[in-house]
PDB file of C-alpha atoms and ligand atoms in Angstrom:
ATOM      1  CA  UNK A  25       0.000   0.000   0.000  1.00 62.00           C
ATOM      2  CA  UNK A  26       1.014   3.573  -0.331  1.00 87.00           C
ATOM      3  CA  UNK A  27       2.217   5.552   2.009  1.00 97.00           C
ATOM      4  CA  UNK A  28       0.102   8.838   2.052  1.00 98.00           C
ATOM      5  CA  UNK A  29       2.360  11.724   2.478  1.00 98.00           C
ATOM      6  CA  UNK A  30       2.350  13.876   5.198  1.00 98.00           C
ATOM      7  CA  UNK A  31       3.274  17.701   4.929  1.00 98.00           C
ATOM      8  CA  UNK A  32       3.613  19.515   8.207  1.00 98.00           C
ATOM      9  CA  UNK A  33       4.604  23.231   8.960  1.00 98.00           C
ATOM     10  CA  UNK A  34       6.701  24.333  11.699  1.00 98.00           C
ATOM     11  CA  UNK A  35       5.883  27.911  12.730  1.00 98.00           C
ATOM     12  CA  UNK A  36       8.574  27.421  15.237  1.00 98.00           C
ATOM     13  CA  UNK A  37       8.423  31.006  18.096  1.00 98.00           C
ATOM     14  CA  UNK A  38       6.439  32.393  15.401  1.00 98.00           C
ATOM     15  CA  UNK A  39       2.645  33.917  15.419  1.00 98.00           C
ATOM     16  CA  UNK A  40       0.687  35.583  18.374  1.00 98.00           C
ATOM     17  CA  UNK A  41      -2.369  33.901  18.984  1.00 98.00           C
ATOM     18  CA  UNK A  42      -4.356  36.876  16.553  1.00 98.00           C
ATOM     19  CA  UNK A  43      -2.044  36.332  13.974  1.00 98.00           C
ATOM     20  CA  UNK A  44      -2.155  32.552  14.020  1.00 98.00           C
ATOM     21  CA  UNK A  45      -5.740  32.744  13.400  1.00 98.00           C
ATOM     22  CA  UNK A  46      -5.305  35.501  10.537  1.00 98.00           C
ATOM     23  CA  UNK A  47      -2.649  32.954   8.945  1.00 98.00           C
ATOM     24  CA  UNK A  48      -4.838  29.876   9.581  1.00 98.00           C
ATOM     25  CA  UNK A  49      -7.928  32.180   7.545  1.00 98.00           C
ATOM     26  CA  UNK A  50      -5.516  33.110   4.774  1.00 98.00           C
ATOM     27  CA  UNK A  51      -3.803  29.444   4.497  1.00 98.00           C
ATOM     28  CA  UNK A  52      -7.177  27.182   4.707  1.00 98.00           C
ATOM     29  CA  UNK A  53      -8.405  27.367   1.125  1.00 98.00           C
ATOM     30  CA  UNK A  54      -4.481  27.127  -0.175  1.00 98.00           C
ATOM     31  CA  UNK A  55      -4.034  23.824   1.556  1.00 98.00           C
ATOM     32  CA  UNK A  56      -6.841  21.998   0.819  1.00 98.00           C
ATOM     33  CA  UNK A  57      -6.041  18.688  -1.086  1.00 98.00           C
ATOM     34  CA  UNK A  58      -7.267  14.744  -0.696  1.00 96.00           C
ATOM     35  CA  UNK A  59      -3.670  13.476  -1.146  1.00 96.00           C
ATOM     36  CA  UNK A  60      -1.744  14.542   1.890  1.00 98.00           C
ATOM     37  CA  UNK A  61      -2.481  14.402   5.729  1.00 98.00           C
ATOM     38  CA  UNK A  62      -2.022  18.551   6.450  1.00 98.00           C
ATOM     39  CA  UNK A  63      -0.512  19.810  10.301  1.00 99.00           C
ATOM     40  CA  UNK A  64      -0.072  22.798  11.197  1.00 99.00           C
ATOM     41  CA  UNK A  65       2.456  22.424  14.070  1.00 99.00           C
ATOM     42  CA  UNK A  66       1.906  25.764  16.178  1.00 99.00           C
ATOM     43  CA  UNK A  67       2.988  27.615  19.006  1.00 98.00           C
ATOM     44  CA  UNK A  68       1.519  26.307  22.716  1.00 98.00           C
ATOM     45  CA  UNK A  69      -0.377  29.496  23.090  1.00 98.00           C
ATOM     46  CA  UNK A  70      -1.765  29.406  19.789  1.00 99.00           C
ATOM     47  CA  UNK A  71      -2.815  25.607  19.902  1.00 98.00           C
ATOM     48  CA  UNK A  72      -6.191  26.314  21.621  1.00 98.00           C
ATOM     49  CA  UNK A  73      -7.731  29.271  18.651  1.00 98.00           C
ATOM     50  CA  UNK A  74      -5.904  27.109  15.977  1.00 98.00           C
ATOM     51  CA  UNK A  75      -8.125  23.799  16.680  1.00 98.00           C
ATOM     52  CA  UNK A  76     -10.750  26.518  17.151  1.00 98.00           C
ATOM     53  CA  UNK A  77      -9.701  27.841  13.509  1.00 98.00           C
ATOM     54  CA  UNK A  78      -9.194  24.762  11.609  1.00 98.00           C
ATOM     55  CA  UNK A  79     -12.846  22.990  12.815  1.00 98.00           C
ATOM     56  CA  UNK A  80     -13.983  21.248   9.333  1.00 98.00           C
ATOM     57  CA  UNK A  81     -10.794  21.342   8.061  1.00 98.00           C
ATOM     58  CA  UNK A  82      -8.194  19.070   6.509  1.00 98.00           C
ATOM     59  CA  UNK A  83      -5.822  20.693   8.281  1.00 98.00           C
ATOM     60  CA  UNK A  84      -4.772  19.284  11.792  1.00 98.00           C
ATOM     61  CA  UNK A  85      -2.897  20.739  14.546  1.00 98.00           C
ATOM     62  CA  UNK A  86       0.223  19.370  16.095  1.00 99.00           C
ATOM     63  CA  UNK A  87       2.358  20.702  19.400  1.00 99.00           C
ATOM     64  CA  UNK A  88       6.218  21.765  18.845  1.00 98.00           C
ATOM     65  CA  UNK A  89       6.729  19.863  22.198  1.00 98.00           C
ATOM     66  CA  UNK A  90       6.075  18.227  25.411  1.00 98.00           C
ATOM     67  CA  UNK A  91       6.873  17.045  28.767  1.00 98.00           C
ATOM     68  CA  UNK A  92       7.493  13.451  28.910  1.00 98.00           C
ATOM     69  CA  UNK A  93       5.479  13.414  32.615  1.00 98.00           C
ATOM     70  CA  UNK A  94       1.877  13.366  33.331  1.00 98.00           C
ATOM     71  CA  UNK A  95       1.830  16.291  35.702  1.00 98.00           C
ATOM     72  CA  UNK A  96       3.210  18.012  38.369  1.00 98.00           C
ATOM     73  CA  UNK A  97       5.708  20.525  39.296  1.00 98.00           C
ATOM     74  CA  UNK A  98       7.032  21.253  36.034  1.00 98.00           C
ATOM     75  CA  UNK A  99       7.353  25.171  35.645  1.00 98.00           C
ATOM     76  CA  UNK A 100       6.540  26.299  32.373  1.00 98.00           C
ATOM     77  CA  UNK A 101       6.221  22.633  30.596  1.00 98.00           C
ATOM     78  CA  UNK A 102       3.037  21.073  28.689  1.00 98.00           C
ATOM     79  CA  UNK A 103       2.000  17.562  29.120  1.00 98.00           C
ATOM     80  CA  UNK A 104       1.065  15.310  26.600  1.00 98.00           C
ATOM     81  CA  UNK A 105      -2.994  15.299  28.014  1.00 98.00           C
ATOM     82  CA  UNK A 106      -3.135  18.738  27.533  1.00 98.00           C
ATOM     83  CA  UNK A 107      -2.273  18.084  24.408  1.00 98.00           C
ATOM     84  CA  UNK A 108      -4.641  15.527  23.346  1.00 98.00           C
ATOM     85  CA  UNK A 109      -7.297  17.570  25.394  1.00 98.00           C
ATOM     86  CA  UNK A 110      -7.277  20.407  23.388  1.00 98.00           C
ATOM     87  CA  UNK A 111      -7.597  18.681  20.418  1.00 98.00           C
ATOM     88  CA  UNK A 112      -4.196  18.451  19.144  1.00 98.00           C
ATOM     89  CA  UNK A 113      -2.839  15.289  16.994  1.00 98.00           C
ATOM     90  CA  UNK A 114       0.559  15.474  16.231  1.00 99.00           C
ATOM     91  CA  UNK A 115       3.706  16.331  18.480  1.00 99.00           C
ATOM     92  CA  UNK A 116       7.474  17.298  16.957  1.00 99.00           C
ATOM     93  CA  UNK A 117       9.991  15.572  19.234  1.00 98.00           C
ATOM     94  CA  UNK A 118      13.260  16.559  19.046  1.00 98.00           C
ATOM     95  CA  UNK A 119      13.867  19.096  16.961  1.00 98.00           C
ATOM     96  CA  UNK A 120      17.360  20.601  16.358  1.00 98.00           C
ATOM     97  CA  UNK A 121      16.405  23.707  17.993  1.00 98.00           C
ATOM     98  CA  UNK A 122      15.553  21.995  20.730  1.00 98.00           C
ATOM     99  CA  UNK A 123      18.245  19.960  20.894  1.00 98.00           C
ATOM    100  CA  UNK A 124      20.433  23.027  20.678  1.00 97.00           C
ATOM    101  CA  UNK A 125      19.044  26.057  22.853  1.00 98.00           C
ATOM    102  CA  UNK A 126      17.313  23.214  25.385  1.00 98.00           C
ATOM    103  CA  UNK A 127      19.277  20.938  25.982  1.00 97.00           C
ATOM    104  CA  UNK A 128      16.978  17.720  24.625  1.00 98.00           C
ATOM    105  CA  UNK A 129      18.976  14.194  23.920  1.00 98.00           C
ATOM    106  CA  UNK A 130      18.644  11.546  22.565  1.00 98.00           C
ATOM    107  CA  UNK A 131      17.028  10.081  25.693  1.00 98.00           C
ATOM    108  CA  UNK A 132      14.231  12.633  26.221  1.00 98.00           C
ATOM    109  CA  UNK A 133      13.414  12.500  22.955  1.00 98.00           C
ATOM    110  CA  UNK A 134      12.821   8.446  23.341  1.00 98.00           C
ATOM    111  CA  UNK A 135      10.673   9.513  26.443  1.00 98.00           C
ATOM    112  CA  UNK A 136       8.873  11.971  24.828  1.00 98.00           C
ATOM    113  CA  UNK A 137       8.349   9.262  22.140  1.00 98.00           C
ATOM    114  CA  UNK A 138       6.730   6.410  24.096  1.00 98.00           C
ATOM    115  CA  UNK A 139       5.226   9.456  26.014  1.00 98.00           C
ATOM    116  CA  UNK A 140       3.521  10.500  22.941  1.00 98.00           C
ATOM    117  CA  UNK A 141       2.111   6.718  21.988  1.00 98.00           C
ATOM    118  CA  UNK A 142       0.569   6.752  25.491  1.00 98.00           C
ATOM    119  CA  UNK A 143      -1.429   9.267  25.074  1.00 98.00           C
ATOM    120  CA  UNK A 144      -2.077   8.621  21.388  1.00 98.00           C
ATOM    121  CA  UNK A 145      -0.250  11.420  19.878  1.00 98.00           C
ATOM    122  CA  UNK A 146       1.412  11.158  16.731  1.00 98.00           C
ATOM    123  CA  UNK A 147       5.243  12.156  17.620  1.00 99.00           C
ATOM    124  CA  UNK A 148       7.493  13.379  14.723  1.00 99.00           C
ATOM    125  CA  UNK A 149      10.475  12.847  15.356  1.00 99.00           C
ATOM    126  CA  UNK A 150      13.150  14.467  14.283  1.00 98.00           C
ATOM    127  CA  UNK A 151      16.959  13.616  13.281  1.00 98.00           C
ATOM    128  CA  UNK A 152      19.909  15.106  11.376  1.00 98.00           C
ATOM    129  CA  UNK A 153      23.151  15.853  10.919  1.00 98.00           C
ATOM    130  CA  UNK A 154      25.787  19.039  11.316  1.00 97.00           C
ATOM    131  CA  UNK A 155      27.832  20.098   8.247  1.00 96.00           C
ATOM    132  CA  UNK A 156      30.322  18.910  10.296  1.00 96.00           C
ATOM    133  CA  UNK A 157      29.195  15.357  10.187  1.00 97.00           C
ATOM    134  CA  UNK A 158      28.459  15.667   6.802  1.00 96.00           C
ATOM    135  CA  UNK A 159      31.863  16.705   5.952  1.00 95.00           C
ATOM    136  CA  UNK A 160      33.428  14.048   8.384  1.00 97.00           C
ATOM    137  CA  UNK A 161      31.142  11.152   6.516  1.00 97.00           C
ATOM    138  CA  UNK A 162      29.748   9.856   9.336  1.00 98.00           C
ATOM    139  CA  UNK A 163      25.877  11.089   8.552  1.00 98.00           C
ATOM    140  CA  UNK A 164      24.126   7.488   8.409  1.00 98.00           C
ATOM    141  CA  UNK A 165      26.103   6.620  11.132  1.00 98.00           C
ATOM    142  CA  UNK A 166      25.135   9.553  13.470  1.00 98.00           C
ATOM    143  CA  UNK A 167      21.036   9.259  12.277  1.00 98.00           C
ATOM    144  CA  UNK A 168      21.078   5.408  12.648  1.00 98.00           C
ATOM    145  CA  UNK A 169      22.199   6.471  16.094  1.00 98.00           C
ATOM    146  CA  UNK A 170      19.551   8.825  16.582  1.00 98.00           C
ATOM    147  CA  UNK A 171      16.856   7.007  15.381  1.00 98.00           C
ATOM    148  CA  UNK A 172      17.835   3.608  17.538  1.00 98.00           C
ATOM    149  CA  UNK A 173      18.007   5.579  20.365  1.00 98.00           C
ATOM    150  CA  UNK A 174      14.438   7.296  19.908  1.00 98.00           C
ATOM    151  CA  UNK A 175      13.045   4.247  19.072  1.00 98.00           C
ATOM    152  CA  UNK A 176      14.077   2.388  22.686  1.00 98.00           C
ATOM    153  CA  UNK A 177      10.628   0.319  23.352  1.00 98.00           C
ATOM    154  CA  UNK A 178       8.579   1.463  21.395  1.00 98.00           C
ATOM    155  CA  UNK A 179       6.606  -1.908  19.696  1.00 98.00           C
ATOM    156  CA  UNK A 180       6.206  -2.567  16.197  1.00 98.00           C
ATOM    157  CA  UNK A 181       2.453  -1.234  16.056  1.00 98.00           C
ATOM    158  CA  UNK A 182       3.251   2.736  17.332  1.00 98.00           C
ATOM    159  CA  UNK A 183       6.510   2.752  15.275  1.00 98.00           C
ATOM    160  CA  UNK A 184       4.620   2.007  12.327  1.00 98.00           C
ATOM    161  CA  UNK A 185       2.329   4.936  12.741  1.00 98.00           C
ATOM    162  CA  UNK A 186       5.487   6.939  13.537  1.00 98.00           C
ATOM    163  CA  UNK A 187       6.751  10.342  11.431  1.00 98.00           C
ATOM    164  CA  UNK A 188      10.377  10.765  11.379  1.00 99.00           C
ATOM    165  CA  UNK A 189      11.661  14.200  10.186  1.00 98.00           C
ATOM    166  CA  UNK A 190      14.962  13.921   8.610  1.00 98.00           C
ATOM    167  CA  UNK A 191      16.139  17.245   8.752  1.00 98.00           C
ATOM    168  CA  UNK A 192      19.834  18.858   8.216  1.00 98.00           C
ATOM    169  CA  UNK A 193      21.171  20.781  10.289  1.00 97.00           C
ATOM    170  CA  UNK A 194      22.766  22.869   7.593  1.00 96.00           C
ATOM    171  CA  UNK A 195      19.746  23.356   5.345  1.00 96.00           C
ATOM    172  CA  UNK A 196      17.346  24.858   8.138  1.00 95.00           C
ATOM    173  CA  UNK A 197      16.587  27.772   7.628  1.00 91.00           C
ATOM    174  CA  UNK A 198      19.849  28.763   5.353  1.00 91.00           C
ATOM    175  CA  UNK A 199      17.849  28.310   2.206  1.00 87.00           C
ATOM    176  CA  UNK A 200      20.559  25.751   1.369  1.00 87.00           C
ATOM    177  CA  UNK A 201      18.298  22.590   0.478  1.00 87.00           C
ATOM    178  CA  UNK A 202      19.977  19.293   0.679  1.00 90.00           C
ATOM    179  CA  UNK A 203      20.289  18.039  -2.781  1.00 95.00           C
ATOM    180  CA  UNK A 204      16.847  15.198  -3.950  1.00 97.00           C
ATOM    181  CA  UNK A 205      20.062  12.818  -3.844  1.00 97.00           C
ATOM    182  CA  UNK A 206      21.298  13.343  -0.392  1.00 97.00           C
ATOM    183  CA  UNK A 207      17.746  13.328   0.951  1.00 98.00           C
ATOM    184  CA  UNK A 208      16.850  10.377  -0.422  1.00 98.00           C
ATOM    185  CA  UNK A 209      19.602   8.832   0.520  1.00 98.00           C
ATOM    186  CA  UNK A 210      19.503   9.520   4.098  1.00 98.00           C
ATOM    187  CA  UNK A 211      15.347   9.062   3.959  1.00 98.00           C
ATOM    188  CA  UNK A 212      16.515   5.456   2.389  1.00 98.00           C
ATOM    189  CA  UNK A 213      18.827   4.631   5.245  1.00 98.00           C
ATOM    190  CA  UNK A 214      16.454   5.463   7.695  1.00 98.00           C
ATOM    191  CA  UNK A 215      13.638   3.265   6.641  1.00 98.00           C
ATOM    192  CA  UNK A 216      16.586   0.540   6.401  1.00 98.00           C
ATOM    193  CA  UNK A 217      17.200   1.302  10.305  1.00 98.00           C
ATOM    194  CA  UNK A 218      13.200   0.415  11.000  1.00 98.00           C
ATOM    195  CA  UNK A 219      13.487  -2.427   8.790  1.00 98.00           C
ATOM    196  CA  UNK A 220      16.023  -3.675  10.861  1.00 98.00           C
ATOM    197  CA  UNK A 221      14.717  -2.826  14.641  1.00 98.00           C
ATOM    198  CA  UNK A 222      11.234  -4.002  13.811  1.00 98.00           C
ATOM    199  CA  UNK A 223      10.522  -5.703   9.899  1.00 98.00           C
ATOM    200  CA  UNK A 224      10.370  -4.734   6.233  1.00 98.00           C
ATOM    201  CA  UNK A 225       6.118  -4.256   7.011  1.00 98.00           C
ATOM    202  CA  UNK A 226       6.894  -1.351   9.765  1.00 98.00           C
ATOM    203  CA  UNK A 227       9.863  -0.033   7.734  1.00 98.00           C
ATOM    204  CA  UNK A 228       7.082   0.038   4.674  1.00 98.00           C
ATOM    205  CA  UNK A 229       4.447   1.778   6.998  1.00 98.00           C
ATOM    206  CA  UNK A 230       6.283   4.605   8.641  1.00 98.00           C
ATOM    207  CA  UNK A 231       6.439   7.964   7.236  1.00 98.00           C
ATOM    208  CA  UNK A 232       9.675   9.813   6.462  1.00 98.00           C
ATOM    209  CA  UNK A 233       9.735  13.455   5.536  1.00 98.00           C
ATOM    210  CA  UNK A 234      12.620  15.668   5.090  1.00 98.00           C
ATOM    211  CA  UNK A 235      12.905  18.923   6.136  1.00 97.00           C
ATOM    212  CA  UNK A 236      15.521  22.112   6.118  1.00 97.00           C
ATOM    213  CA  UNK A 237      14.485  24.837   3.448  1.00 95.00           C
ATOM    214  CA  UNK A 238      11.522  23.253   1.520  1.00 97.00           C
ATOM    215  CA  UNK A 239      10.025  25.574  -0.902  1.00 97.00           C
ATOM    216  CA  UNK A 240       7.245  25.493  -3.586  1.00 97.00           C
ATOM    217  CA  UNK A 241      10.326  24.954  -5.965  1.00 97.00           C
ATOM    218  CA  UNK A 242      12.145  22.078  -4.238  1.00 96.00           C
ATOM    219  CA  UNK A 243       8.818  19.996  -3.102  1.00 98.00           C
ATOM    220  CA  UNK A 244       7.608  18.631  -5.975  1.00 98.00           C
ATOM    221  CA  UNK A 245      11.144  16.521  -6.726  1.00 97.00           C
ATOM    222  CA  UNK A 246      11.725  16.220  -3.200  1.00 98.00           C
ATOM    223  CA  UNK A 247       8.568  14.624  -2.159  1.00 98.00           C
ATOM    224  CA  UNK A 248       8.996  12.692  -5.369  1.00 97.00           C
ATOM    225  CA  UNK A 249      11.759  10.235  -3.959  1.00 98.00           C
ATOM    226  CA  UNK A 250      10.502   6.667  -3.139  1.00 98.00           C
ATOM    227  CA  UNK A 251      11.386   7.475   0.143  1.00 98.00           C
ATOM    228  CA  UNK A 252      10.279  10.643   1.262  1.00 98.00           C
ATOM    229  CA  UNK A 253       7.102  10.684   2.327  1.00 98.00           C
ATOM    230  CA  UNK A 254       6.395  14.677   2.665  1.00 98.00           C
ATOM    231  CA  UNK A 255       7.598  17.885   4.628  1.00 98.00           C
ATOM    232  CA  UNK A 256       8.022  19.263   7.539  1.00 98.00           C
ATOM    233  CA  UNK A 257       8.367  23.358   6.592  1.00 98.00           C
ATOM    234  CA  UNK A 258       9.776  26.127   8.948  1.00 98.00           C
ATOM    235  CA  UNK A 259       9.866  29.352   7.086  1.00 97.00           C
ATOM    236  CA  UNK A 260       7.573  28.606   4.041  1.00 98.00           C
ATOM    237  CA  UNK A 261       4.520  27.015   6.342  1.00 98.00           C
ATOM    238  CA  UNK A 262       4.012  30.841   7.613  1.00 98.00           C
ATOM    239  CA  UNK A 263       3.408  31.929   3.861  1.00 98.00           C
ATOM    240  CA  UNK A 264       0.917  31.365   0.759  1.00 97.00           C
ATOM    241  CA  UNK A 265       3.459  28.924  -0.087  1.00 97.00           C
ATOM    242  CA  UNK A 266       2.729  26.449   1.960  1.00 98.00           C
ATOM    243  CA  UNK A 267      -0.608  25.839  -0.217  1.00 98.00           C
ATOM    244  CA  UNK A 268       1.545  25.209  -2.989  1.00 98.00           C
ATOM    245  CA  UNK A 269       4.128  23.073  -1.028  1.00 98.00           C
ATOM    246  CA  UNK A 270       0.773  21.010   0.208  1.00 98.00           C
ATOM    247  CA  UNK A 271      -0.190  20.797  -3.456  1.00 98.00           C
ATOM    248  CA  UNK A 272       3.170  20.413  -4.954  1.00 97.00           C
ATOM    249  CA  UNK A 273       2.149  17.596  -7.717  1.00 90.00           C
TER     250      UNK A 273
HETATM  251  P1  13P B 312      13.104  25.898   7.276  1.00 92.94           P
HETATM  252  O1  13P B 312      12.071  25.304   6.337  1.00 92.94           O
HETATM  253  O2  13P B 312      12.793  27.317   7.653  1.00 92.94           O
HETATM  254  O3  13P B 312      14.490  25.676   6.794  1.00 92.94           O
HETATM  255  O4  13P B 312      12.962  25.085   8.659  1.00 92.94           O
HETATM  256  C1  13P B 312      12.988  23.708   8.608  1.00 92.94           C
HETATM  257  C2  13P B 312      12.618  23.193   9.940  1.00 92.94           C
HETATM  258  O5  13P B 312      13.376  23.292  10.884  1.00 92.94           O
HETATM  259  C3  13P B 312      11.300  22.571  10.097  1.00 92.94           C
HETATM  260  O6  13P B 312      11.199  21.932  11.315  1.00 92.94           O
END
């Protein structure tokens, strides 16, 4: 069977909770389509008027993060029922960012992962590499790492249902797109990693996007590759753009 693709925007520390709901106005009849599952992955504070926004809808709403706890004294974090609660679907895990500025690992992000499943939340989880690894030609090895390590008991059935971003460090937000070849080939390896945690069926099932400067000029042979499965957009998902990125065939 097919995977259907998934194309997800990132508004990252972007949008008050006004302008979320102007962009969510302006973006819902640019994004409409029957051949992709649609998130808009939005700020906490704008999570609540953006379900409100996107009622009847194909677009859903995803988190940028969570807590891997339940509750409790945990100043200024979300948990994964408030989530679900207010009606999101879909949770980024371990973004670069957040790797970077907040100190998230490899661990927390497998915590936030089987977190996530708990509570029925779709986690996309994200991986990539520094130019540095790049240049030092150890990129497989450092996502195969990443994704084995996010991955830590999590059964067959959630991984399948899994997203994993693959996103380079060096192409977010530099405008410097990683070559169809080089994401493909890294999209490729991954789905070899599932293959070989879980089976060739889960491998099949999960969805792999890449991300780090899409634009409504590099989606269409991007999201061609056999294995990339969609997007997940920082810059372009806060622009008209993003309909065309949605629509990119
Ligand atoms: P840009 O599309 O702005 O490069 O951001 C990519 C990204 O980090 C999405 O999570």
């Amino acid at each position: 069977m097919a995977r259907r693709k998934i194309i997800a925007g990132n508004w990252k520390m972007n949008m008050t909770p006004t302008q979320a709901v102007a962009l969510i106005e302006k973006l819902k009849p640019l994004v409409v389509t029957e051949d992709a599952d649609v998130v808009f992955c939005v700020p906490a504070i704008d999570i609540i008027p953006a379900v409100e926004a996107t009622k009847g809808t194909n677009i859903e709403i995803g988190a940028e993060n969570m807590y891997f706890e339940e509750s409790g004294a945990y100043t200024g974090e979300i948990s994964p029922a408030m989530l679900t609660d207010a009606g999101v679907k879909y949770v980024i895990i371990g973004h670069s960012e957040r790797r970077e500025y907040f100190a998230e690992t490899d661990e927390t992000v497998n915590k936030k992962v089987l977190k996530a499943f708990e509570h029925g939340l779709t986690p996309i989880i994200c991986c990539g590499e520094s130019l540095t690894q790049r240049e030092q030609g150890i990129t497989i090895d450092w996502i195969r790492q990443q994704i084995k390590i996010a991955f830590l008991n999590v059964t067959a059935e959630q991984a399948a249902k899994a997203v994993i971003a693959y996103e380079p460090i060096w192409a977010i937000g530099t405008g410097k797109v990683a070559t169809t070849e080089q994401a493909q080939e890294v999209c490729a390896a991954i789905r070899a990693c599932i293959a070989e945690i879980y089976d060739d069926a889960t491998a099949a099932a999960i969805r792999i996007q890449y991300g780090g400067s899409v634009s409504a000029a590099s989606a269409p042979e991007l999201f061609a590759q056999a294995d990339i499965d969609g997007g997940l957009v920082g810059g372009a998902s806060l622009k008209e753009d993003f309909g065309a990125i949605v629509n990119y065939k």
